[in-house]
Amino acid sequence: MSTALRVIGDGLSIAAMAIIASTALGAFKRIPKGVAVPMQWGLNGQATWRAPRTAGLLLIPLVSIALIFAFTLSGATFKVEGLEALMLLCVRATLAAVLALAQLLHLRFAIRTLQDEGRL
């Protein structure tokens, strides 16, 4: 059973990384070179911090790779059995979903901000 849970967890992790990578690539193609990507917004909805295009679009994918695959690289998925394996699957599934959602929301707000500013 724990092997099946490990495979499901790996599949969910790979699916999340595919979503994150494909949306980053799409945004990279859409945002012109030299345009800084909004990374943080104030309470008034205005961008308060921006990063260069490459850094801004690679931040979430690189952090996601580190977090998602830390379980596999540490060997934690190979050591647990039974209920612990199920709990680890739940943690991995939740983490994958949260990171993919963070990427989607960040890019949605960044694209909308750049459109409103006339930079796209």
mmCIF file of C-alpha atoms in Angstrom:
data_model
loop_
_atom_site.group_PDB
_atom_site.id
_atom_site.type_symbol
_atom_site.label_atom_id
_atom_site.label_comp_id
_atom_site.label_asym_id
_atom_site.label_seq_id
_atom_site.Cartn_x
_atom_site.Cartn_y
_atom_site.Cartn_z
ATOM 1 C CA MET A 1 0.000 0.000 0.000
ATOM 2 C CA SER A 2 2.760 2.471 0.835
ATOM 3 C CA THR A 3 4.283 1.932 -2.622
ATOM 4 C CA ALA A 4 0.985 2.901 -4.237
ATOM 5 C CA LEU A 5 0.715 5.971 -2.002
ATOM 6 C CA ARG A 6 4.286 6.962 -2.891
ATOM 7 C CA VAL A 7 3.519 6.641 -6.619
ATOM 8 C CA ILE A 8 0.336 8.705 -6.240
ATOM 9 C CA GLY A 9 2.279 11.361 -4.323
ATOM 10 C CA ASP A 10 4.978 11.448 -6.996
ATOM 11 C CA GLY A 11 2.309 11.762 -9.679
ATOM 12 C CA LEU A 12 0.634 14.669 -7.924
ATOM 13 C CA SER A 13 4.026 16.340 -7.451
ATOM 14 C CA ILE A 14 4.864 15.932 -11.128
ATOM 15 C CA ALA A 15 1.449 17.264 -12.164
ATOM 16 C CA ALA A 16 1.883 20.331 -9.940
ATOM 17 C CA MET A 17 5.366 20.973 -11.339
ATOM 18 C CA ALA A 18 4.019 20.645 -14.891
ATOM 19 C CA ILE A 19 1.380 23.282 -14.153
ATOM 20 C CA ILE A 20 3.925 25.576 -12.504
ATOM 21 C CA ALA A 21 6.511 25.196 -15.272
ATOM 22 C CA SER A 22 4.062 25.570 -18.151
ATOM 23 C CA THR A 23 2.467 28.700 -16.727
ATOM 24 C CA ALA A 24 5.902 30.223 -16.034
ATOM 25 C CA LEU A 25 6.946 29.501 -19.622
ATOM 26 C CA GLY A 26 3.727 30.998 -20.957
ATOM 27 C CA ALA A 27 4.233 34.146 -18.900
ATOM 28 C CA PHE A 28 7.886 34.334 -19.978
ATOM 29 C CA LYS A 29 6.762 34.348 -23.604
ATOM 30 C CA ARG A 30 4.058 36.917 -22.924
ATOM 31 C CA ILE A 31 5.996 39.429 -20.811
ATOM 32 C CA PRO A 32 8.414 41.470 -22.931
ATOM 33 C CA LYS A 33 12.130 41.490 -22.191
ATOM 34 C CA GLY A 34 13.125 44.281 -19.840
ATOM 35 C CA VAL A 35 9.745 44.461 -18.079
ATOM 36 C CA ALA A 36 9.960 43.881 -14.329
ATOM 37 C CA VAL A 37 7.454 41.382 -12.923
ATOM 38 C CA PRO A 38 5.336 42.539 -9.966
ATOM 39 C CA MET A 39 6.043 40.307 -6.976
ATOM 40 C CA GLN A 40 4.186 41.996 -4.118
ATOM 41 C CA TRP A 41 1.172 44.276 -3.879
ATOM 42 C CA GLY A 42 0.148 46.777 -1.227
ATOM 43 C CA LEU A 43 -3.279 47.142 0.339
ATOM 44 C CA ASN A 44 -4.162 49.689 -2.348
ATOM 45 C CA GLY A 45 -3.563 47.066 -5.072
ATOM 46 C CA GLN A 46 -0.435 48.747 -6.422
ATOM 47 C CA ALA A 47 2.747 46.758 -7.001
ATOM 48 C CA THR A 48 5.248 47.540 -4.242
ATOM 49 C CA TRP A 49 8.087 45.261 -5.304
ATOM 50 C CA ARG A 50 9.216 44.024 -8.711
ATOM 51 C CA ALA A 51 11.864 41.614 -9.920
ATOM 52 C CA PRO A 52 13.559 41.233 -13.300
ATOM 53 C CA ARG A 53 11.534 39.041 -15.664
ATOM 54 C CA THR A 54 13.675 35.912 -15.379
ATOM 55 C CA ALA A 55 14.040 36.064 -11.593
ATOM 56 C CA GLY A 56 10.391 36.949 -11.071
ATOM 57 C CA LEU A 57 9.136 34.067 -13.171
ATOM 58 C CA LEU A 58 11.596 31.478 -11.830
ATOM 59 C CA LEU A 59 11.175 32.182 -8.108
ATOM 60 C CA ILE A 60 8.054 30.083 -7.507
ATOM 61 C CA PRO A 61 9.144 27.188 -9.773
ATOM 62 C CA LEU A 62 12.544 26.888 -8.055
ATOM 63 C CA VAL A 63 11.064 27.071 -4.557
ATOM 64 C CA SER A 64 8.426 24.544 -5.601
ATOM 65 C CA ILE A 65 11.017 22.092 -6.870
ATOM 66 C CA ALA A 66 12.879 22.315 -3.578
ATOM 67 C CA LEU A 67 9.753 21.868 -1.446
ATOM 68 C CA ILE A 68 7.925 19.258 -3.502
ATOM 69 C CA PHE A 69 10.848 16.956 -4.064
ATOM 70 C CA ALA A 70 12.355 17.351 -0.591
ATOM 71 C CA PHE A 71 10.208 14.425 0.542
ATOM 72 C CA THR A 72 11.551 12.148 -2.170
ATOM 73 C CA LEU A 73 15.137 13.334 -1.965
ATOM 74 C CA SER A 74 15.210 12.913 1.812
ATOM 75 C CA GLY A 75 13.960 9.352 1.479
ATOM 76 C CA ALA A 76 10.961 10.065 3.733
ATOM 77 C CA THR A 77 8.571 8.503 1.225
ATOM 78 C CA PHE A 78 10.515 5.229 1.334
ATOM 79 C CA LYS A 79 10.645 4.943 5.149
ATOM 80 C CA VAL A 80 7.005 5.340 6.196
ATOM 81 C CA GLU A 81 4.337 2.644 6.308
ATOM 82 C CA GLY A 82 0.601 2.425 6.949
ATOM 83 C CA LEU A 83 -1.126 5.467 8.386
ATOM 84 C CA GLU A 84 2.076 7.513 8.246
ATOM 85 C CA ALA A 85 2.292 6.876 4.492
ATOM 86 C CA LEU A 86 -1.296 8.085 4.085
ATOM 87 C CA MET A 87 -0.571 11.205 6.135
ATOM 88 C CA LEU A 88 2.535 11.909 4.055
ATOM 89 C CA LEU A 89 0.469 11.581 0.876
ATOM 90 C CA CYS A 90 -2.014 14.128 2.249
ATOM 91 C CA VAL A 91 0.806 16.546 3.063
ATOM 92 C CA ARG A 92 2.373 16.109 -0.383
ATOM 93 C CA ALA A 93 -0.979 16.526 -2.165
ATOM 94 C CA THR A 94 -1.824 19.656 -0.195
ATOM 95 C CA LEU A 95 1.630 21.140 -0.749
ATOM 96 C CA ALA A 96 1.483 20.464 -4.489
ATOM 97 C CA ALA A 97 -1.957 22.067 -4.768
ATOM 98 C CA VAL A 98 -0.994 25.126 -2.706
ATOM 99 C CA LEU A 99 2.173 25.746 -4.710
ATOM 100 C CA ALA A 100 0.376 25.375 -8.052
ATOM 101 C CA LEU A 101 -2.367 27.731 -6.845
ATOM 102 C CA ALA A 102 0.230 30.249 -5.632
ATOM 103 C CA GLN A 103 1.836 30.242 -9.081
ATOM 104 C CA LEU A 104 -1.503 30.687 -10.854
ATOM 105 C CA LEU A 105 -2.598 33.529 -8.582
ATOM 106 C CA HIS A 106 0.758 35.299 -8.749
ATOM 107 C CA LEU A 107 0.801 35.200 -12.538
ATOM 108 C CA ARG A 108 -2.826 36.290 -12.741
ATOM 109 C CA PHE A 109 -2.164 39.363 -10.606
ATOM 110 C CA ALA A 110 1.152 40.104 -12.341
ATOM 111 C CA ILE A 111 -0.353 39.912 -15.843
ATOM 112 C CA ARG A 112 -3.340 41.997 -14.796
ATOM 113 C CA THR A 113 -1.078 44.637 -13.251
ATOM 114 C CA LEU A 114 1.127 44.799 -16.340
ATOM 115 C CA GLN A 115 -1.944 45.053 -18.596
ATOM 116 C CA ASP A 116 -3.359 47.890 -16.494
ATOM 117 C CA GLU A 117 -0.013 49.697 -16.746
ATOM 118 C CA GLY A 118 0.083 49.168 -20.538
ATOM 119 C CA ARG A 119 3.312 47.150 -20.438
ATOM 120 C CA LEU A 120 1.928 44.108 -22.275
#
